[in-house]
């Protein structure tokens, strides 16, 4: 076990504890804008679906119920614009972080293989490579990568942490490059429904993939769009050969989405009203926080989508973390997402209206 854990970086969030203590000491309490965990209620129709499926004494299947697969294929076609999506093109997973962390292992990658991901990125892409002994390779533009030994290419649009969005023509060129070099492409699109100043597009859109899903898979999550982080509900869509292989492996590993969560996912994907309502909440919080941060002397870079404001005062990120902690506001230092983020902080929109109001007042 120690041999495996020694491959991994120090768990970053532990470094934030002293600043959390400082922020918590504020007379009006902490405003936690660091982790990005949903705080609003789970929509009632999703709760009802979960409760109605609570009497589930038998084992669920890894591939999910027929109703779940129908919901996944229907949503992928309706929301992403994909065409010809069948049950073989979708696969439920137990939250997207589990998938990201263990995908290279499940693909059989190891020493001598390379896994590429954006230079500023969700840390679990690198963790997944290290868990299986592959080489993690950060990039600025994936088309500049040496394809030799490159077995897995991660895209993330909209980006966590920056909120940057890859334009459709960029996606098209990257998909073509990956196919030309035989590199499997996984696109993390978990924030796709949270575009503000851009309209994010999936790699599964026919204008991007040419109507073929060969060599590409999209990753989607219900954590943010439906406030279901506690449910661990996510899924894959794309290349049926890749998903078929993952299905076989995950059956052996017992990686089953619980039956009540499958039922809740069906309800969530079948309703767009709660998504619009949640978007409106985040939009209002985003506008308030952005104005307050800019008034306080911050510059907001990128941030055209997702649940974060990529913010800087042109100083070392930990100095900014300390400054905001003294105001009772906790944010994530940019270097959690790679050395290139060492002069930014990530400010999450995931706090109640009352706590966002408190942050705005303190920044003012």
Coordinates of C-alpha atoms in Angstrom, one line a residue:
X1 CA 0.0 0.0 0.0
X2 CA 2.8 2.4 0.8
X3 CA 4.3 1.8 -2.6
X4 CA 1.1 3.0 -4.3
X5 CA 0.4 6.0 -2.0
X6 CA 4.0 7.1 -2.4
X7 CA 3.3 7.7 -6.1
X8 CA 0.6 10.3 -5.2
X9 CA 0.9 14.0 -4.3
X10 CA 0.0 15.2 -0.9
X11 CA -3.8 15.6 -0.6
X12 CA -4.0 19.3 -1.4
X13 CA -7.0 20.2 0.7
X14 CA -5.2 19.4 3.9
X15 CA -2.9 22.4 3.2
X16 CA -5.9 24.7 3.5
X17 CA -6.8 23.8 7.1
X18 CA -5.0 26.7 8.9
X19 CA -6.6 29.2 6.6
X20 CA -10.0 27.5 7.2
X21 CA -9.5 28.0 10.9
X22 CA -8.7 31.7 10.4
X23 CA -11.8 32.2 8.2
X24 CA -14.0 30.3 10.7
X25 CA -12.9 32.7 13.5
X26 CA -14.5 35.7 11.7
X27 CA -17.3 37.1 14.0
X28 CA -19.9 36.5 11.3
X29 CA -18.6 33.0 10.5
X30 CA -16.9 31.5 7.5
X31 CA -17.9 31.9 3.9
X32 CA -16.6 28.8 2.3
X33 CA -16.0 29.3 -1.5
X34 CA -13.3 26.7 -1.7
X35 CA -14.4 23.2 -2.5
X36 CA -17.4 23.8 -4.8
X37 CA -19.8 21.4 -3.2
X38 CA -23.5 22.1 -3.9
X39 CA -25.5 23.6 -1.0
X40 CA -29.0 24.0 -2.5
X41 CA -31.7 21.3 -1.9
X42 CA -32.0 18.3 -4.1
X43 CA -35.1 18.9 -6.3
X44 CA -38.2 17.4 -4.9
X45 CA -39.0 15.2 -7.9
X46 CA -35.5 13.6 -7.6
X47 CA -36.0 13.0 -3.9
X48 CA -39.4 11.4 -4.6
X49 CA -37.8 9.1 -7.2
X50 CA -35.1 8.0 -4.8
X51 CA -37.7 7.3 -2.0
X52 CA -40.0 5.4 -4.3
X53 CA -37.0 3.1 -5.3
X54 CA -35.8 2.7 -1.7
X55 CA -37.2 -0.8 -1.4
X56 CA -34.3 -2.3 -3.6
X57 CA -33.2 -5.4 -1.8
X58 CA -31.5 -7.0 -4.8
X59 CA -28.2 -6.1 -6.5
X60 CA -28.3 -3.5 -9.2
X61 CA -26.6 -4.1 -12.5
X62 CA -23.4 -2.2 -13.6
X63 CA -25.0 -1.3 -16.9
X64 CA -28.1 0.0 -15.1
X65 CA -31.8 -0.5 -15.8
X66 CA -33.4 -0.2 -19.2
X67 CA -35.1 3.0 -18.0
X68 CA -31.7 4.5 -17.0
X69 CA -30.1 3.7 -20.3
X70 CA -33.1 5.1 -22.1
X71 CA -32.7 8.3 -20.0
X72 CA -29.0 8.5 -20.7
X73 CA -29.4 8.0 -24.5
X74 CA -32.3 10.4 -24.6
X75 CA -30.5 13.2 -22.8
X76 CA -27.3 12.8 -24.8
X77 CA -29.2 13.2 -28.0
X78 CA -31.5 16.0 -26.7
X79 CA -28.9 18.1 -24.8
X80 CA -25.7 17.3 -26.6
X81 CA -27.0 17.1 -30.1
X82 CA -25.6 13.6 -30.6
X83 CA -27.2 11.3 -33.1
X84 CA -27.7 7.5 -33.3
X85 CA -27.0 6.9 -29.6
X86 CA -27.8 3.4 -28.4
X87 CA -27.6 1.6 -25.1
X88 CA -24.1 0.4 -26.1
X89 CA -23.0 4.0 -26.3
X90 CA -23.7 4.8 -22.6
X91 CA -22.4 3.6 -19.2
X92 CA -23.4 4.8 -15.7
X93 CA -20.5 5.3 -13.2
X94 CA -20.3 5.8 -9.5
X95 CA -19.6 9.5 -9.6
X96 CA -17.1 11.1 -12.1
X97 CA -14.2 11.3 -9.7
X98 CA -14.1 7.5 -9.3
X99 CA -14.1 7.2 -13.1
X100 CA -11.3 9.8 -13.6
X101 CA -9.1 8.2 -10.8
X102 CA -9.4 4.6 -12.0
X103 CA -9.9 4.9 -15.7
X104 CA -6.2 4.4 -16.7
X105 CA -6.0 1.3 -14.5
X106 CA -9.2 0.0 -16.0
X107 CA -7.8 0.6 -19.5
X108 CA -4.8 -1.5 -18.6
X109 CA -2.3 1.3 -18.7
X110 CA 0.9 1.2 -16.7
X111 CA 4.7 1.8 -16.8
X112 CA 5.8 3.1 -20.2
X113 CA 2.3 4.6 -21.1
X114 CA 1.5 8.3 -21.0
X115 CA -1.6 10.1 -19.9
X116 CA -2.1 13.7 -20.9
X117 CA -4.3 16.4 -19.3
X118 CA -4.4 20.3 -19.3
X119 CA -1.6 22.1 -17.5
X120 CA -4.2 23.8 -15.3
X121 CA -6.6 21.0 -14.3
X122 CA -8.5 19.0 -11.8
X123 CA -5.8 17.1 -9.9
X124 CA -7.4 13.7 -10.3
X125 CA -6.3 13.4 -13.9
X126 CA -2.7 13.2 -12.7
X127 CA -3.7 11.0 -9.8
X128 CA -5.3 8.5 -12.2
X129 CA -2.1 8.3 -14.2
X130 CA 0.1 7.8 -11.0
X131 CA -2.2 5.1 -9.6
X132 CA -1.5 2.8 -12.5
X133 CA 2.2 3.8 -12.8
X134 CA 1.8 5.7 -16.1
X135 CA 3.5 8.9 -16.8
X136 CA 1.4 12.1 -16.3
X137 CA 1.9 14.7 -19.1
X138 CA 0.5 18.2 -18.7
X139 CA -0.1 20.2 -21.9
X140 CA -1.0 23.6 -23.1
X141 CA -2.2 22.5 -26.6
X142 CA -2.7 18.7 -27.0
X143 CA -1.7 18.9 -30.6
X144 CA 1.8 19.8 -29.5
X145 CA 2.2 16.5 -27.6
X146 CA 4.4 13.7 -28.8
X147 CA 2.0 11.0 -29.5
X148 CA 4.5 8.2 -28.9
X149 CA 3.3 6.1 -26.0
X150 CA 0.4 8.5 -25.4
X151 CA -2.6 6.2 -24.6
X152 CA -5.1 8.6 -23.0
X153 CA -5.8 12.3 -23.6
X154 CA -8.1 14.2 -21.2
X155 CA -10.0 17.3 -22.3
X156 CA -11.9 19.4 -19.9
X157 CA -14.3 22.0 -21.3
X158 CA -15.6 23.9 -19.5
X159 CA -12.5 23.9 -17.4
X160 CA -12.1 23.3 -13.7
X161 CA -10.6 25.5 -12.4
X162 CA -10.4 28.3 -15.0
X163 CA -13.9 28.1 -16.6
X164 CA -12.4 28.3 -20.1
X165 CA -14.3 26.8 -22.9
X166 CA -12.9 25.1 -26.0
X167 CA -14.6 26.4 -29.2
X168 CA -16.2 23.9 -31.5
X169 CA -13.5 24.3 -34.2
X170 CA -10.8 23.7 -31.6
X171 CA -12.5 20.5 -30.4
X172 CA -12.9 19.4 -34.0
X173 CA -9.1 19.8 -34.6
X174 CA -8.2 18.0 -31.4
X175 CA -10.5 15.1 -32.1
X176 CA -9.0 14.8 -35.6
X177 CA -5.5 14.9 -34.1
X178 CA -6.3 12.2 -31.6
X179 CA -7.8 9.9 -34.2
X180 CA -4.9 10.4 -36.6
X181 CA -2.4 9.3 -33.9
X182 CA -4.6 6.5 -32.4
X183 CA -4.9 8.3 -29.0
X184 CA -8.1 7.6 -26.9
X185 CA -9.8 10.9 -26.0
X186 CA -11.9 11.3 -22.9
X187 CA -13.7 14.7 -22.6
X188 CA -14.7 15.8 -19.1
X189 CA -17.8 17.8 -19.8
X190 CA -19.3 17.9 -16.2
X191 CA -19.9 21.7 -16.4
X192 CA -21.3 21.8 -19.9
X193 CA -24.8 23.0 -18.7
X194 CA -23.2 26.0 -16.9
X195 CA -22.1 28.3 -19.7
X196 CA -22.4 32.0 -19.0
X197 CA -20.5 33.9 -21.6
X198 CA -20.0 30.9 -23.9
X199 CA -22.1 28.0 -25.1
X200 CA -20.1 24.9 -24.4
X201 CA -20.2 22.1 -27.0
X202 CA -19.7 18.4 -26.5
X203 CA -17.2 16.3 -28.4
X204 CA -20.2 14.1 -29.3
X205 CA -21.8 16.8 -31.3
X206 CA -21.8 15.8 -35.0
X207 CA -20.1 19.0 -36.0
X208 CA -17.1 18.0 -33.8
X209 CA -16.9 14.2 -34.2
X210 CA -18.3 13.9 -37.7
X211 CA -21.1 11.7 -36.6
X212 CA -18.7 8.9 -35.4
X213 CA -17.9 8.1 -31.8
X214 CA -14.8 6.1 -32.6
X215 CA -12.0 6.9 -30.2
X216 CA -13.9 9.5 -28.1
X217 CA -15.9 9.3 -24.8
X218 CA -17.6 12.1 -22.9
X219 CA -17.9 12.2 -19.1
X220 CA -21.0 13.8 -17.5
X221 CA -22.1 14.3 -13.9
X222 CA -25.3 15.2 -12.2
X223 CA -23.5 16.6 -9.1
X224 CA -23.6 20.3 -10.1
X225 CA -26.5 20.5 -12.6
X226 CA -28.9 18.7 -10.2
X227 CA -27.3 19.2 -6.7
X228 CA -26.6 15.5 -6.6
X229 CA -22.9 15.4 -5.4
X230 CA -24.1 13.2 -2.5
X231 CA -25.7 10.7 -4.8
X232 CA -22.6 9.9 -6.9
X233 CA -24.4 9.9 -10.2
X234 CA -22.5 10.2 -13.4
X235 CA -22.2 8.5 -16.8
X236 CA -20.1 8.0 -19.9
X237 CA -21.2 8.3 -23.5
X238 CA -19.3 7.6 -26.7
X239 CA -17.3 4.8 -28.3
X240 CA -19.2 1.6 -27.7
X241 CA -16.1 -0.6 -28.0
X242 CA -14.4 1.3 -25.2
X243 CA -17.5 1.4 -23.0
X244 CA -18.1 -2.3 -23.7
X245 CA -14.7 -3.2 -22.4
X246 CA -15.1 -0.9 -19.4
X247 CA -18.5 -2.6 -18.7
X248 CA -16.8 -6.0 -18.6
X249 CA -14.2 -4.8 -16.2
X250 CA -16.6 -2.9 -14.0
X251 CA -18.8 -6.0 -13.7
X252 CA -15.9 -7.9 -12.2
X253 CA -15.1 -4.9 -9.9
X254 CA -18.7 -4.6 -8.7
X255 CA -18.8 -0.9 -9.7
X256 CA -22.6 -0.6 -9.5
X257 CA -24.6 2.6 -9.2
X258 CA -27.2 1.9 -6.4
X259 CA -30.7 1.2 -7.6
X260 CA -32.3 4.2 -5.9
X261 CA -29.7 6.5 -7.4
X262 CA -30.4 5.0 -10.8
X263 CA -34.1 5.9 -10.4
X264 CA -33.2 9.4 -9.2
X265 CA -30.9 9.8 -12.3
X266 CA -33.8 8.9 -14.6
X267 CA -36.0 11.6 -12.9
X268 CA -33.2 14.2 -13.0
X269 CA -32.4 13.7 -16.7
X270 CA -36.0 13.8 -17.6
X271 CA -36.6 17.3 -16.2
X272 CA -35.1 20.5 -17.4
X273 CA -37.0 22.9 -15.1
X274 CA -34.9 22.3 -12.0
X275 CA -31.7 22.8 -14.1
X276 CA -32.9 26.2 -15.3
X277 CA -33.8 27.2 -11.7
X278 CA -30.4 26.2 -10.4
X279 CA -28.7 28.0 -13.2
X280 CA -30.5 31.1 -12.2
X281 CA -29.3 30.8 -8.6
X282 CA -25.7 30.4 -9.7
X283 CA -26.0 33.2 -12.2
X284 CA -27.1 35.7 -9.5
X285 CA -24.4 34.6 -7.1
X286 CA -21.8 34.8 -9.9
X287 CA -22.8 38.3 -10.8
X288 CA -22.7 39.5 -7.2
X289 CA -19.3 37.8 -6.4
X290 CA -17.7 39.0 -9.6
X291 CA -18.6 42.6 -9.1
X292 CA -17.4 42.4 -5.4
X293 CA -14.1 40.8 -6.3
X294 CA -13.4 43.3 -9.1
X295 CA -14.3 46.2 -6.8
X296 CA -11.9 44.7 -4.3
X297 CA -9.0 44.8 -6.8
X298 CA -9.2 41.4 -8.4
X299 CA -9.1 40.5 -12.1
X300 CA -11.2 37.7 -13.3
X301 CA -9.6 35.6 -16.1
X302 CA -11.6 33.2 -18.3
X303 CA -14.5 32.0 -16.2
X304 CA -16.9 32.1 -19.1
X305 CA -18.5 28.9 -17.8
X306 CA -18.5 26.4 -14.8
X307 CA -19.0 27.2 -11.2
X308 CA -15.9 29.2 -10.4
X309 CA -14.3 32.6 -10.8
X310 CA -10.6 32.3 -11.7
X311 CA -9.4 35.3 -9.8
X312 CA -6.1 37.1 -9.3
X313 CA -4.5 40.1 -7.6
X314 CA -1.2 39.4 -9.4
X315 CA 0.4 38.0 -6.2
X316 CA 1.3 34.5 -5.0
X317 CA -1.9 32.6 -4.6
X318 CA -1.3 31.7 -0.9
X319 CA -1.0 35.4 -0.1
X320 CA -4.4 35.9 -1.6
X321 CA -5.8 32.9 0.3
X322 CA -4.4 34.4 3.5
X323 CA -5.9 37.9 2.7
X324 CA -9.3 36.5 2.1
X325 CA -9.2 34.2 5.1
X326 CA -8.7 37.3 7.3
X327 CA -12.1 38.5 5.9
X328 CA -13.6 35.1 6.7
X329 CA -13.7 34.0 3.1
X330 CA -12.1 30.6 2.2
X331 CA -11.0 30.0 -1.5
X332 CA -8.9 27.4 -3.2
X333 CA -5.3 28.4 -4.1
X334 CA -4.6 28.1 -7.9
X335 CA -1.6 25.9 -7.4
X336 CA -3.9 23.1 -6.3
X337 CA -4.5 22.8 -10.1
X338 CA -0.9 22.9 -11.3
X339 CA 2.1 25.3 -10.9
X340 CA 0.7 27.5 -13.7
X341 CA -2.0 28.6 -11.3
X342 CA 0.3 29.9 -8.6
X343 CA -1.0 33.5 -9.0
X344 CA -4.7 32.8 -9.1
X345 CA -7.4 31.6 -6.7
X346 CA -10.5 29.6 -7.5
X347 CA -13.7 31.2 -6.1
X348 CA -16.7 28.8 -6.1
X349 CA -20.2 30.0 -6.6
X350 CA -21.5 27.2 -4.3
X351 CA -22.6 29.0 -1.2
X352 CA -26.1 30.0 0.0
X353 CA -27.4 33.4 -1.0
X354 CA -27.0 34.5 2.6
X355 CA -23.3 33.5 2.7
X356 CA -22.6 35.0 -0.8
X357 CA -24.2 38.2 0.5
X358 CA -21.9 38.1 3.5
X359 CA -18.8 37.7 1.2
X360 CA -20.0 40.6 -0.9
X361 CA -20.3 42.8 2.1
X362 CA -16.9 41.9 3.4
X363 CA -15.2 42.5 0.0
X364 CA -16.9 45.9 -0.2

